[in-house]
Amino acid sequence: MIEDGPVYRNPTQPVARRVEDLLTRMTPAEKIGQLNQVFVVPENREQITELIRQGGVGSRIIATSHLAGSTEQQAAEVEDLNDLQRIAVEETRLGIPLIHGRDIIHGHRTVFPIPLALAAMFDEALVEEAFAVAAREAASAGVHWSFAPMLDIARDPRWGRVVEGFGEDPYLASRLAIAAVHGFQGDDPAAPDRVLACAKHYVGYGAAEGGRDYNTAEISDTTLRNVYLAPFRAAVDAGVGSVMSAFHDLNGEPATGSFYLLTEILKHELGFQGFVVSDWASVAELVNHRVAADRCDAARIALMAGVDMDMVCGCFQEHLAGLLERGAIDAARLDDAVRRVLGAKFRLGLFERPYTDPQAGARVRFAPEHRALARRIAARAAVLLENRGLLPLTKEARRIAVIGPLAQERRALLGSWVLDGIIAETQTLVEAVAEVCPQAEILSASRALSDEMLMRAAEADVVILAVGESDARNGEYNNVAELRLPAGQDELIEAVAGLEKPFIVVVLSGRPVVLNRAARQASALLWAWHPGSMGAAGIADVLFGDAEPGGRLPLTFPRSTGHVPIHYNHRSTGRPAMSRYHDMPATPLYRFGSGLGYTTFTFSDIVVSAATIAADGHLTVSALVTNTGLRAGETVAQCYVRDDVASITRPVRELKGFARVALAPGESRRVAFDLGPAELGFYGRHGRWRVEPGTFTVWVGADSSANLEARFTVAL
Ligand code: GLC
């Protein structure tokens, strides 16, 4: 009977009790083993198998290199995972199961658009649904834990990993962080179709100087708390099971070695109860940062700073026992780390269900309903930036040229961080347009030759020109110094423009790039990102009006690389009118929150429910949204707030609410936003949260230039 066995083996017991019972039974070596994550390749399999048998491994990452986002990785074979799990569960003294981790960043077998595109939807429900599908497919492949969502605020698109986050705004990123954590973990991460989430890369990784990955970041404490920490705070409040410490140095401390960041802020101030895993070998890299003399010193610093699990470098496994014997690390800190890891394993139900049914995947992976969702999301994430009356195209179009370097592309459409998507099953844009328009003659270059592309364009009635970047040009370690399209594409756009035919520029990229005048003056400009397994179909749905382009920009698009960093929520300055360049306007090319649909909307009649509220009070701001066009459509109503006078300089405006509003032609609806301390407060000097008295200005509109304005006062 279960009741007769040890408490930790009894699922009816509370997790905390099971953890304590198991901890008291563990030797120091077994405790240290739980903090050790390994990867398995043929060359090390025998050694790792033996280490697992000795209780020296707590987790396996299903990857073979730290560039998992940019290079092919091993597939997660269920039988292989079960084989090594069986050794941990059935051949070790305590039978503690391994936790299997993998980078499921924007989908598993069904690849969704890149996270930056998911952010463009301004739609928590769909983001949660996408991450729930990713969890379902990953769990069926034996994955217990995904190293996502990536929550790094990014204001510099030169940085390759801008692709992987939710953009520049802390409010949008926070709401989507909650959606992603709920999508992955559900209400009970022990459910067979859920996985543990991991908020990464803690913290400030997106502020890398020069947009160069892994580089130093300098962030003031108020900006750290008001901007970069915000999505992590939201993820912790949503119950995220793990956090990953980042590679970089923040303000002179490597994130993986910072007690201030990992313990004082994350565990004490934010109250994080899960466990911290270091990024790939970032414990050992404390030696490269020159804050650790050697690997042993690195293990000591990282553990005492608050890292609970060491990803693949082996420093913990090699040195913690000796450090413990010498009293160089606290036994209490070691136990705390083990408690956190064991707590996650109990909450995941791994002791009750350590193995995965090898047949489970066939039932869920790339399921029709998953593909349909991915197609719908690709359309909703696409941002229409220009439309001079050409879109949506009629399906009666006769001769359509679909050309450009990405017209026949499959792999690039999947985007960065794709480990389990199948390239061969990814439709090209040429194929998708032909499918949506079966009666049209589709003209496309048979070879990647621009002269042939131009000939096809010249023969056509309308041209769809697919430009952009490959999946390998962004993501980890893939930065650019110039935010331009890859070589030759600007010229191709100009050449097509020279034909003076209706043409649509479709941009498939993982970051904003600066577009030339010809692209901006095309008949239409659709920013489709890297749109995933069903992206081509989603784009075709938008081009021919079967879906509306639903996206709004989750980050600011600059006019030139020289404008970077540029973001809408910049702070006030002493000479606002004098922030200029001599050689071009200082304003963005396209604003945060902007994007067009296939109808038009107005915002009017803004109302605040109270002229004055207390510092802990709430009010509602509402406005009337009207569809003034001839088609049904959807807009993203956005609410921006400014603290007019404060004790520190505050942003000129900040997003504090958004809602998608679908209206029939001529229909109006009032949209309302609740504003309270969470929206009106900020972290001021000494890291103190406060709502300060005084007037606030609020705007409601269609993007970050919204000018429908009202005011209210927070009383003393
Ligand atoms: C990589 C990435 C991180 C990823 C980890 C495991 O270097 O920085 O995002 O989760 O290693 O692949």
XYZ file of C-alpha atoms and ligand atoms in Angstrom:
728
model
C 0.000 0.000 0.000
C 1.268 3.502 -0.830
C 0.509 4.613 2.733
C 2.982 1.983 3.999
C 5.893 3.278 1.935
C 8.056 6.361 2.513
C 6.170 9.649 2.653
C 7.891 11.022 -0.457
C 6.420 8.219 -2.494
C 2.873 9.019 -1.378
C 1.099 11.350 -3.857
C -1.633 12.077 -1.353
C 0.911 13.865 0.839
C 1.551 17.629 0.403
C 4.520 18.449 -1.815
C 6.372 20.221 1.008
C 6.117 17.108 3.191
C 7.287 14.814 0.396
C 10.256 17.129 -0.266
C 11.309 17.194 3.381
C 10.959 13.429 3.752
C 13.060 12.796 0.666
C 15.661 15.422 1.582
C 16.319 13.793 4.942
C 17.053 10.498 3.175
C 19.555 11.976 0.700
C 23.338 11.897 0.977
C 25.300 15.046 0.026
C 26.280 13.356 -3.241
C 22.640 12.602 -4.086
C 21.661 16.190 -3.258
C 24.363 17.564 -5.548
C 23.283 15.150 -8.277
C 19.860 16.790 -8.385
C 21.495 20.121 -9.275
C 23.350 18.662 -12.240
C 21.881 18.885 -15.767
C 23.519 16.938 -18.589
C 23.133 16.517 -22.325
C 23.563 13.116 -23.931
C 25.382 12.350 -27.172
C 26.803 9.024 -28.365
C 30.275 10.043 -27.202
C 29.235 10.549 -23.570
C 26.247 8.224 -23.252
C 28.027 5.475 -21.363
C 29.574 7.888 -18.870
C 26.277 9.719 -18.334
C 24.405 6.440 -17.900
C 26.800 5.465 -15.114
C 26.521 8.892 -13.509
C 22.723 8.609 -13.530
C 23.011 5.174 -11.921
C 25.092 6.742 -9.127
C 22.404 9.393 -8.551
C 24.640 12.083 -10.010
C 22.152 13.575 -12.514
C 18.927 15.486 -11.831
C 18.024 16.661 -15.316
C 18.667 16.022 -18.976
C 18.525 18.761 -21.572
C 17.451 17.418 -24.935
C 19.930 19.363 -27.036
C 23.487 18.888 -28.129
C 24.784 22.431 -28.250
C 24.101 25.795 -26.732
C 23.148 27.119 -30.121
C 20.023 24.992 -30.109
C 18.162 27.919 -31.601
C 20.333 28.141 -34.635
C 21.587 24.670 -35.389
C 20.008 21.265 -35.932
C 19.515 19.379 -32.681
C 18.805 15.803 -31.758
C 15.155 14.811 -31.865
C 13.525 13.952 -28.558
C 13.041 10.188 -29.034
C 10.608 8.970 -26.368
C 12.138 5.516 -26.133
C 15.579 6.994 -25.558
C 14.252 9.327 -22.870
C 12.435 6.443 -21.177
C 15.573 4.262 -21.261
C 17.710 6.647 -19.222
C 14.742 7.581 -17.041
C 14.361 3.908 -16.168
C 17.910 3.878 -14.788
C 17.211 6.915 -12.600
C 13.911 5.526 -11.335
C 14.646 1.801 -11.058
C 18.397 1.495 -10.556
C 19.206 4.241 -8.049
C 18.849 4.118 -4.284
C 16.000 6.675 -4.042
C 14.543 6.446 -7.557
C 14.315 10.186 -8.163
C 13.182 10.756 -11.773
C 15.049 13.010 -14.204
C 13.349 16.169 -15.482
C 13.725 16.479 -19.270
C 14.175 20.040 -20.567
C 14.018 21.338 -24.176
C 13.739 24.655 -26.006
C 10.094 24.784 -27.064
C 10.165 28.489 -27.872
C 7.270 29.006 -30.298
C 5.890 25.552 -30.882
C 7.049 21.971 -30.942
C 6.002 19.942 -34.002
C 3.465 22.601 -34.983
C 5.618 25.699 -35.247
C 3.817 28.953 -34.523
C 5.037 32.360 -35.677
C 8.090 33.638 -33.783
C 7.389 35.128 -30.319
C 7.810 38.675 -31.660
C 4.976 37.896 -34.073
C 2.891 36.357 -31.296
C 3.314 39.639 -29.427
C 2.059 41.525 -32.503
C -1.342 39.897 -31.999
C -1.926 41.829 -28.737
C -4.042 38.786 -27.876
C -3.400 36.905 -24.619
C -6.001 34.238 -25.318
C -4.409 33.165 -28.595
C -0.916 33.296 -27.112
C -2.040 31.049 -24.265
C -3.666 28.684 -26.747
C -0.475 28.482 -28.813
C 1.670 27.676 -25.778
C -0.883 25.096 -24.622
C -0.613 23.336 -27.997
C 3.182 23.497 -27.744
C 2.975 21.929 -24.281
C 0.620 19.194 -25.485
C 2.896 18.223 -28.350
C 6.116 18.484 -26.320
C 4.751 16.468 -23.390
C 3.747 13.707 -25.814
C 7.432 13.593 -26.857
C 8.660 13.098 -23.300
C 9.536 16.728 -22.593
C 8.703 17.843 -19.031
C 10.090 21.380 -19.084
C 10.369 24.055 -21.762
C 13.008 26.792 -21.642
C 10.433 29.448 -22.458
C 8.882 32.051 -22.433
C 11.774 34.337 -23.232
C 10.900 37.622 -21.531
C 13.803 39.868 -22.423
C 12.646 43.389 -23.251
C 14.490 44.430 -26.424
C 14.939 47.973 -27.685
C 17.770 47.204 -30.084
C 16.807 45.098 -33.138
C 20.475 44.599 -34.047
C 20.409 42.004 -31.250
C 19.613 38.638 -32.817
C 17.409 37.472 -29.977
C 14.860 40.257 -30.439
C 13.131 37.537 -32.467
C 12.544 35.466 -29.369
C 10.874 37.921 -27.024
C 7.687 39.968 -26.854
C 9.161 43.298 -27.974
C 9.916 46.621 -26.291
C 7.025 47.198 -23.951
C 6.965 45.920 -20.344
C 3.171 45.966 -20.059
C 2.572 43.948 -23.248
C 5.404 41.552 -22.370
C 4.002 41.101 -18.850
C 0.535 40.209 -19.994
C 1.905 37.765 -22.563
C 4.270 36.288 -19.972
C 1.224 35.340 -17.915
C -0.473 33.884 -20.987
C 2.589 31.800 -21.884
C 3.068 30.457 -18.348
C -0.605 29.486 -18.161
C -0.424 27.952 -21.618
C 2.553 25.785 -20.722
C 1.675 24.886 -17.120
C -2.112 25.077 -17.036
C -3.680 24.905 -13.582
C -1.790 21.694 -12.843
C 1.625 21.122 -14.460
C 1.283 17.434 -13.521
C -1.384 17.030 -16.210
C -0.100 14.780 -19.046
C -0.376 17.596 -21.616
C 1.439 20.306 -19.632
C 5.093 21.188 -19.092
C 6.985 23.377 -16.656
C 7.719 26.859 -17.995
C 10.957 28.797 -17.621
C 11.127 32.591 -17.602
C 14.356 33.638 -19.262
C 16.956 35.156 -19.496
C 16.999 36.708 -16.095
C 17.596 39.686 -16.363
C 18.319 42.580 -18.713
C 19.898 40.386 -21.412
C 18.191 42.412 -24.173
C 20.108 45.542 -23.221
C 23.395 44.124 -24.557
C 25.593 47.028 -25.637
C 25.808 47.391 -29.411
C 23.135 44.769 -29.876
C 25.910 42.194 -29.579
C 24.665 39.015 -27.916
C 26.206 38.141 -24.532
C 27.586 41.698 -24.206
C 27.622 43.912 -21.125
C 24.426 45.641 -20.068
C 24.176 48.774 -17.955
C 20.693 49.406 -16.553
C 19.763 51.794 -13.754
C 17.887 50.283 -10.825
C 14.683 52.194 -11.620
C 14.759 51.130 -15.291
C 15.578 47.589 -14.213
C 12.492 47.485 -11.987
C 10.124 49.483 -14.181
C 11.046 47.887 -17.512
C 13.243 44.748 -17.601
C 11.988 43.059 -14.444
C 8.296 43.663 -15.187
C 7.638 40.539 -17.294
C 9.612 38.366 -14.863
C 7.560 39.728 -11.960
C 4.416 38.856 -13.922
C 5.688 35.345 -14.680
C 6.564 34.749 -11.002
C 3.123 35.974 -9.933
C 1.652 33.579 -12.521
C 3.483 30.678 -10.866
C 6.278 30.031 -13.356
C 8.122 26.916 -12.221
C 11.648 27.941 -13.195
C 13.785 30.906 -14.180
C 16.960 30.829 -16.246
C 19.888 33.047 -15.278
C 21.447 34.871 -18.215
C 24.932 34.860 -19.732
C 25.678 38.559 -19.504
C 27.111 40.947 -16.965
C 24.601 43.455 -15.613
C 26.059 46.578 -13.996
C 29.293 44.762 -13.185
C 27.815 41.475 -11.978
C 27.318 38.428 -14.201
C 23.619 37.558 -13.855
C 24.544 33.943 -13.068
C 26.727 35.056 -10.162
C 24.642 37.858 -8.704
C 23.176 37.361 -5.239
C 21.481 40.737 -5.608
C 19.609 39.675 -8.751
C 19.002 35.985 -8.071
C 18.305 36.018 -4.344
C 17.630 39.522 -3.059
C 15.373 40.510 -5.966
C 14.102 37.295 -7.569
C 13.656 35.072 -4.497
C 13.148 37.589 -1.713
C 11.569 40.669 -3.330
C 9.560 38.861 -6.024
C 8.988 35.774 -3.854
C 9.984 33.231 -6.509
C 9.389 29.708 -5.168
C 10.624 27.686 -8.149
C 14.198 26.904 -9.121
C 16.858 28.807 -11.057
C 18.704 27.000 -13.815
C 21.822 28.618 -15.252
C 21.998 29.195 -18.981
C 24.241 26.827 -20.953
C 27.590 26.644 -19.110
C 27.110 30.173 -17.751
C 28.344 28.910 -14.375
C 31.719 27.981 -15.857
C 31.716 31.248 -17.819
C 32.056 33.180 -14.567
C 35.748 32.392 -15.089
C 35.622 34.194 -18.470
C 33.920 37.144 -16.770
C 36.945 37.072 -14.444
C 34.836 37.072 -11.284
C 35.783 33.427 -10.578
C 39.362 32.196 -10.363
C 38.476 28.705 -11.595
C 35.563 26.281 -12.021
C 35.486 25.491 -8.337
C 35.190 29.186 -7.476
C 32.520 29.515 -10.171
C 30.470 26.706 -8.604
C 30.703 28.351 -5.196
C 29.757 31.815 -6.458
C 26.844 30.582 -8.575
C 25.296 28.358 -5.900
C 25.637 30.978 -3.171
C 24.248 33.656 -5.537
C 21.076 31.642 -6.028
C 21.572 29.293 -8.988
C 19.890 26.005 -8.133
C 20.762 23.875 -11.187
C 23.892 23.937 -13.338
C 23.161 23.544 -17.068
C 25.680 21.106 -18.570
C 29.059 22.531 -17.513
C 29.489 20.087 -14.583
C 30.917 22.631 -12.148
C 28.388 21.764 -9.458
C 28.903 18.031 -9.907
C 32.667 18.347 -9.787
C 33.125 20.813 -6.926
C 30.157 21.212 -4.572
C 31.013 18.153 -2.467
C 34.494 19.476 -1.737
C 33.206 22.989 -1.135
C 30.630 21.605 1.295
C 33.235 19.593 3.200
C 35.426 22.698 3.505
C 32.469 24.798 4.648
C 32.926 27.057 1.621
C 29.218 26.786 0.777
C 26.259 26.749 3.155
C 24.621 23.371 3.682
C 21.360 25.292 4.106
C 21.766 26.901 0.660
C 22.480 23.492 -0.872
C 19.336 22.054 0.755
C 17.316 25.061 -0.439
C 18.426 24.413 -4.028
C 17.555 20.718 -3.752
C 14.158 21.519 -2.221
C 13.350 23.786 -5.147
C 14.284 21.184 -7.733
C 12.491 18.339 -5.939
C 9.442 20.553 -5.446
C 9.211 21.053 -9.213
C 9.519 17.308 -9.837
C 6.735 16.517 -7.367
C 4.500 19.261 -8.801
C 5.120 17.848 -12.284
C 3.974 14.420 -11.082
C 7.223 12.834 -12.258
C 7.340 10.363 -9.380
C 3.917 9.044 -10.401
C 4.409 9.300 -14.177
C 8.147 9.223 -15.021
C 7.719 7.591 -18.443
C 5.994 8.735 -21.624
C 3.752 6.604 -23.807
C 5.692 6.230 -27.103
C 2.381 6.290 -28.988
C 1.127 9.541 -27.427
C 2.828 11.754 -29.994
C 1.140 10.271 -33.024
C -2.216 11.411 -31.697
C -1.329 15.063 -31.139
C 1.681 16.208 -33.100
C 0.851 18.455 -36.078
C -2.830 17.685 -35.504
C -5.278 19.384 -37.920
C -6.645 21.614 -35.165
C -3.084 22.667 -34.262
C -2.369 23.534 -37.892
C -5.608 25.482 -38.156
C -4.664 27.503 -35.071
C -1.176 28.170 -36.462
C -2.701 29.400 -39.721
C -5.127 31.690 -37.896
C -2.332 33.060 -35.714
C -0.068 33.737 -38.699
C -2.791 35.987 -40.143
C -3.507 37.676 -36.835
C 0.190 38.382 -36.284
C 0.764 39.879 -39.740
C 1.066 43.673 -39.632
C -0.205 45.658 -42.620
C 1.958 48.792 -42.700
C 0.910 50.280 -46.055
C -2.095 49.711 -48.272
C -2.835 51.964 -51.218
C -6.142 50.334 -51.992
C -4.714 47.106 -53.415
C -5.394 44.664 -50.568
C -7.293 42.473 -50.204
C -6.716 41.085 -53.691
C -9.670 39.642 -55.554
C -9.461 35.932 -56.277
C -10.317 36.708 -59.866
C -6.776 37.945 -60.371
C -5.533 36.265 -63.493
C -1.744 36.347 -63.604
C -0.066 36.645 -60.226
C 3.699 36.780 -59.931
C 4.996 35.459 -56.609
C 8.689 36.255 -56.621
C 11.560 37.253 -54.365
C 14.217 35.399 -52.382
C 11.644 34.041 -49.916
C 8.872 33.179 -52.366
C 9.936 29.526 -52.545
C 11.406 29.343 -49.037
C 10.378 26.750 -46.457
C 12.946 26.746 -43.647
C 13.077 30.525 -43.164
C 9.317 30.674 -42.634
C 9.698 28.498 -39.547
C 12.017 31.042 -37.958
C 14.665 30.739 -35.271
C 14.589 28.162 -32.396
C 12.838 25.412 -34.343
C 13.940 21.970 -33.133
C 10.978 19.765 -33.981
C 9.237 21.407 -36.945
C 9.402 19.562 -40.272
C 10.783 21.734 -43.063
C 9.420 19.563 -45.888
C 5.880 20.018 -44.550
C 6.166 23.821 -44.558
C 4.335 25.324 -47.521
C 6.042 28.001 -49.602
C 4.283 31.250 -50.379
C 4.069 30.250 -54.059
C 2.265 27.031 -53.108
C -0.058 28.797 -50.666
C -1.109 31.472 -53.175
C -1.748 28.810 -55.812
C -3.916 26.915 -53.316
C -5.971 29.977 -52.362
C -6.263 31.108 -55.993
C -6.588 27.896 -58.027
C -7.896 29.618 -61.155
C -5.070 32.125 -61.409
C -1.880 31.613 -63.349
C 0.906 31.801 -60.783
C 4.184 33.061 -62.216
C 7.358 32.485 -60.249
C 11.013 32.296 -61.077
C 12.145 28.706 -61.452
C 15.573 29.714 -60.145
C 16.700 32.293 -57.591
C 17.689 34.688 -60.368
C 16.493 38.281 -60.133
C 16.401 38.731 -63.897
C 13.943 35.863 -64.174
C 11.962 37.249 -61.238
C 11.630 40.549 -63.060
C 10.513 38.852 -66.231
C 7.750 37.046 -64.349
C 6.734 40.299 -62.678
C 6.588 42.061 -66.026
C 4.219 39.377 -67.362
C 1.861 39.538 -64.370
C -1.184 41.638 -63.429
C -0.100 41.850 -59.807
C 3.197 41.089 -58.091
C 3.738 39.601 -54.631
C 7.366 40.213 -53.723
C 8.599 38.152 -50.754
C 11.727 39.592 -49.172
C 13.318 39.339 -45.751
C 15.945 37.359 -43.925
C 16.736 33.748 -43.308
C 16.120 32.089 -39.963
C 19.901 31.961 -39.514
C 20.270 35.757 -39.547
C 18.585 36.215 -36.187
C 18.296 34.300 -32.951
C 21.093 33.522 -30.540
C 24.533 34.728 -31.568
C 23.096 36.212 -34.836
C 23.297 39.994 -34.649
C 23.550 42.549 -37.440
C 25.348 45.872 -37.445
C 23.070 47.333 -40.138
C 19.292 47.013 -39.985
C 18.932 46.494 -43.701
C 17.538 43.731 -45.838
C 20.189 41.246 -46.941
C 22.293 42.251 -49.936
C 20.483 42.707 -53.246
C 16.947 42.903 -51.928
C 16.654 46.695 -51.901
C 17.665 46.737 -55.551
C 15.151 44.029 -56.395
C 12.364 46.024 -54.755
C 13.362 49.129 -56.712
C 13.465 47.143 -59.946
C 9.975 45.754 -59.379
C 8.737 49.238 -58.474
C 10.196 50.426 -61.785
C 7.786 48.148 -63.646
C 4.995 50.445 -62.424
C 2.666 47.549 -61.732
C 0.608 46.929 -58.588
C 2.979 45.162 -56.221
C 2.888 43.994 -52.642
C 6.028 43.717 -50.534
C 5.736 40.873 -48.023
C 8.556 40.990 -45.446
C 9.484 37.719 -43.746
C 11.947 38.513 -40.995
C 12.771 37.989 -37.339
C 13.449 41.632 -36.591
C 12.581 45.129 -37.858
C 14.716 46.131 -40.834
C 14.962 49.542 -42.473
C 13.049 49.525 -45.751
C 13.856 51.739 -48.699
C 11.440 54.217 -50.201
C 10.382 51.815 -52.948
C 9.175 49.328 -50.335
C 7.412 51.971 -48.305
C 5.706 53.271 -51.438
C 4.637 49.880 -52.729
C 0.934 49.305 -53.341
C 0.990 47.384 -50.049
C 3.534 46.440 -47.375
C 2.785 43.416 -45.170
C 5.096 42.528 -42.292
C 4.591 38.767 -41.893
C 7.597 37.972 -39.624
C 8.753 34.337 -39.702
C 5.232 32.946 -39.549
C 5.686 29.268 -38.734
C 4.494 25.948 -40.155
C 1.281 27.399 -41.581
C 2.618 30.883 -42.199
C 2.397 30.867 -45.987
C -1.265 29.881 -45.833
C -1.952 32.539 -43.227
C -0.315 35.171 -45.419
C -2.316 34.035 -48.450
C -5.495 34.274 -46.366
C -4.606 37.886 -45.577
C -3.617 38.807 -49.144
C -6.916 37.521 -50.545
C -9.132 38.744 -47.734
C -10.022 35.408 -46.117
C -8.476 36.845 -42.991
C -7.683 40.351 -41.873
C -4.109 41.372 -41.035
C -4.547 41.477 -37.270
C -1.114 42.498 -36.056
C 0.150 45.695 -34.467
C 3.869 46.430 -34.028
C 5.210 45.193 -30.671
C 8.289 47.366 -31.122
C 9.280 50.577 -32.823
C 10.591 50.425 -36.397
C 13.508 52.878 -36.852
C 14.301 54.917 -39.959
C 17.921 53.880 -39.736
C 20.270 51.845 -37.592
C 21.555 55.128 -36.282
C 18.234 55.743 -34.532
C 18.762 52.742 -32.229
C 17.932 52.537 -29.363
C 14.494 53.925 -30.099
C 11.295 53.139 -28.237
C 8.000 54.934 -27.787
C 8.011 54.916 -23.966
C 11.140 57.047 -23.612
C 11.390 59.376 -20.646
C 10.778 63.113 -20.771
C 13.818 65.305 -21.345
C 14.643 68.932 -20.618
C 14.510 69.903 -24.326
C 11.949 67.638 -25.985
C 11.734 69.733 -29.156
C 15.478 69.639 -29.668
C 15.954 65.919 -29.985
C 16.802 65.856 -33.682
C 19.225 64.732 -36.395
C 20.441 66.951 -39.216
C 20.160 64.171 -41.764
C 16.730 62.667 -41.152
C 13.670 62.975 -38.919
C 14.090 61.603 -35.390
C 10.633 60.040 -35.483
C 10.134 56.299 -36.038
C 9.484 54.844 -39.467
C 6.536 52.918 -37.980
C 5.278 53.379 -34.448
C 4.788 50.915 -31.642
C 1.206 49.616 -31.746
C 0.612 50.608 -35.378
C -0.896 48.447 -38.107
C -3.776 48.612 -40.577
C -6.768 46.375 -41.154
C -9.213 46.139 -44.042
C -11.603 48.675 -42.652
C -11.252 51.938 -40.730
C -12.018 52.850 -37.132
C -12.467 56.014 -35.131
C -12.071 56.543 -31.406
C -14.236 59.173 -29.764
C -15.961 60.286 -26.575
C -13.307 59.382 -24.007
C -14.695 59.269 -20.465
C -13.033 58.766 -17.074
C -15.277 57.359 -14.362
C -13.863 59.717 -11.724
C -12.054 63.036 -11.823
C -10.114 62.184 -8.663
C -9.159 58.914 -6.964
C -7.165 57.940 -3.904
C -3.662 56.522 -4.320
C -5.068 53.011 -3.866
C -8.172 53.774 -5.899
C -9.305 52.605 -9.336
C -11.083 54.307 -12.192
C -12.265 53.306 -15.613
C -11.369 55.120 -18.793
C -13.530 54.332 -21.777
C -13.959 55.447 -25.361
C -16.281 54.737 -28.249
C -14.818 52.696 -31.090
C -16.622 52.853 -34.439
C -16.085 50.855 -37.610
C -16.335 53.600 -40.216
C -15.508 51.327 -43.158
C -17.476 49.021 -45.440
C -16.136 45.702 -44.113
C -16.314 43.990 -40.761
C -13.005 44.191 -39.014
C -11.042 44.224 -35.799
C -8.839 46.841 -34.223
C -6.622 46.845 -31.152
C -7.790 49.573 -28.812
C -4.817 50.798 -26.808
C -4.744 52.803 -23.590
C -1.693 54.915 -22.730
C -1.023 56.745 -19.469
C 1.357 59.510 -18.373
C 2.169 60.486 -14.794
C 2.293 64.216 -15.486
C 4.659 65.231 -12.662
C 6.625 62.693 -10.596
C 9.599 62.414 -8.268
C 11.734 60.932 -11.075
C 11.545 61.431 -14.840
C 8.839 59.181 -16.204
C 8.003 57.965 -19.745
C 6.150 60.350 -22.048
C 3.494 57.651 -22.166
C 3.154 53.971 -21.334
C 0.804 51.267 -22.569
C -1.491 50.311 -19.691
C -4.301 48.510 -21.481
C -5.234 46.917 -24.792
C -8.217 45.060 -26.154
C -9.130 43.638 -29.545
C -12.479 44.989 -30.747
C -14.357 43.356 -33.627
C -17.103 45.480 -35.228
C -19.453 45.249 -38.184
C -19.492 48.149 -40.649
C -21.021 51.176 -38.926
C -21.105 49.455 -35.553
C -19.839 51.221 -32.400
C -18.864 49.834 -29.027
C -17.490 51.375 -25.876
C -14.173 49.899 -24.770
C -13.110 50.331 -21.157
C -9.854 50.022 -19.257
C -9.423 49.745 -15.509
C -6.623 51.874 -14.084
C -5.429 51.329 -10.528
C -2.186 51.223 -8.534
C -0.739 48.476 -10.766
C -1.085 50.771 -13.775
C -0.373 54.115 -12.114
C 2.465 53.227 -9.779
C 6.185 52.926 -10.464
C 9.468 52.062 -8.781
C 11.220 55.231 -7.714
C 14.392 55.906 -5.786
C 15.711 53.058 -3.614
C 13.520 50.595 -5.487
C 10.385 51.684 -3.675
C 7.014 51.150 -5.373
C 4.670 54.112 -5.119
C 1.618 55.813 -6.627
C 2.323 59.510 -6.388
C -0.371 62.187 -6.085
C -0.971 64.561 -8.969
C -2.561 64.639 -12.387
C -2.391 61.845 -14.949
C -3.099 62.081 -18.657
C -4.669 59.145 -20.439
C -5.111 58.458 -24.158
C -7.125 55.826 -26.014
C -6.533 55.056 -29.673
C -5.196 52.780 -32.366
C -1.463 53.059 -31.658
C 1.155 54.827 -29.515
C 0.377 58.182 -31.155
C -3.208 58.074 -29.787
C -4.382 61.641 -29.112
C -7.912 61.170 -27.745
C -7.091 62.516 -24.301
C -8.499 62.869 -20.795
C -7.108 63.724 -17.365
C -7.683 62.679 -13.790
C -6.055 63.288 -10.427
C -4.673 61.022 -7.767
C -5.338 62.747 -4.467
C -2.789 63.080 -1.680
C 21.101 28.610 -25.015
C 20.172 29.783 -24.798
C 19.004 29.469 -23.913
C 18.604 28.024 -24.101
C 19.736 27.175 -23.564
C 19.452 25.688 -23.783
O 22.422 29.067 -25.010
O 20.757 30.991 -24.321
O 17.953 30.367 -24.281
O 17.400 27.737 -23.404
O 20.986 27.511 -24.120
O 19.419 25.405 -25.133
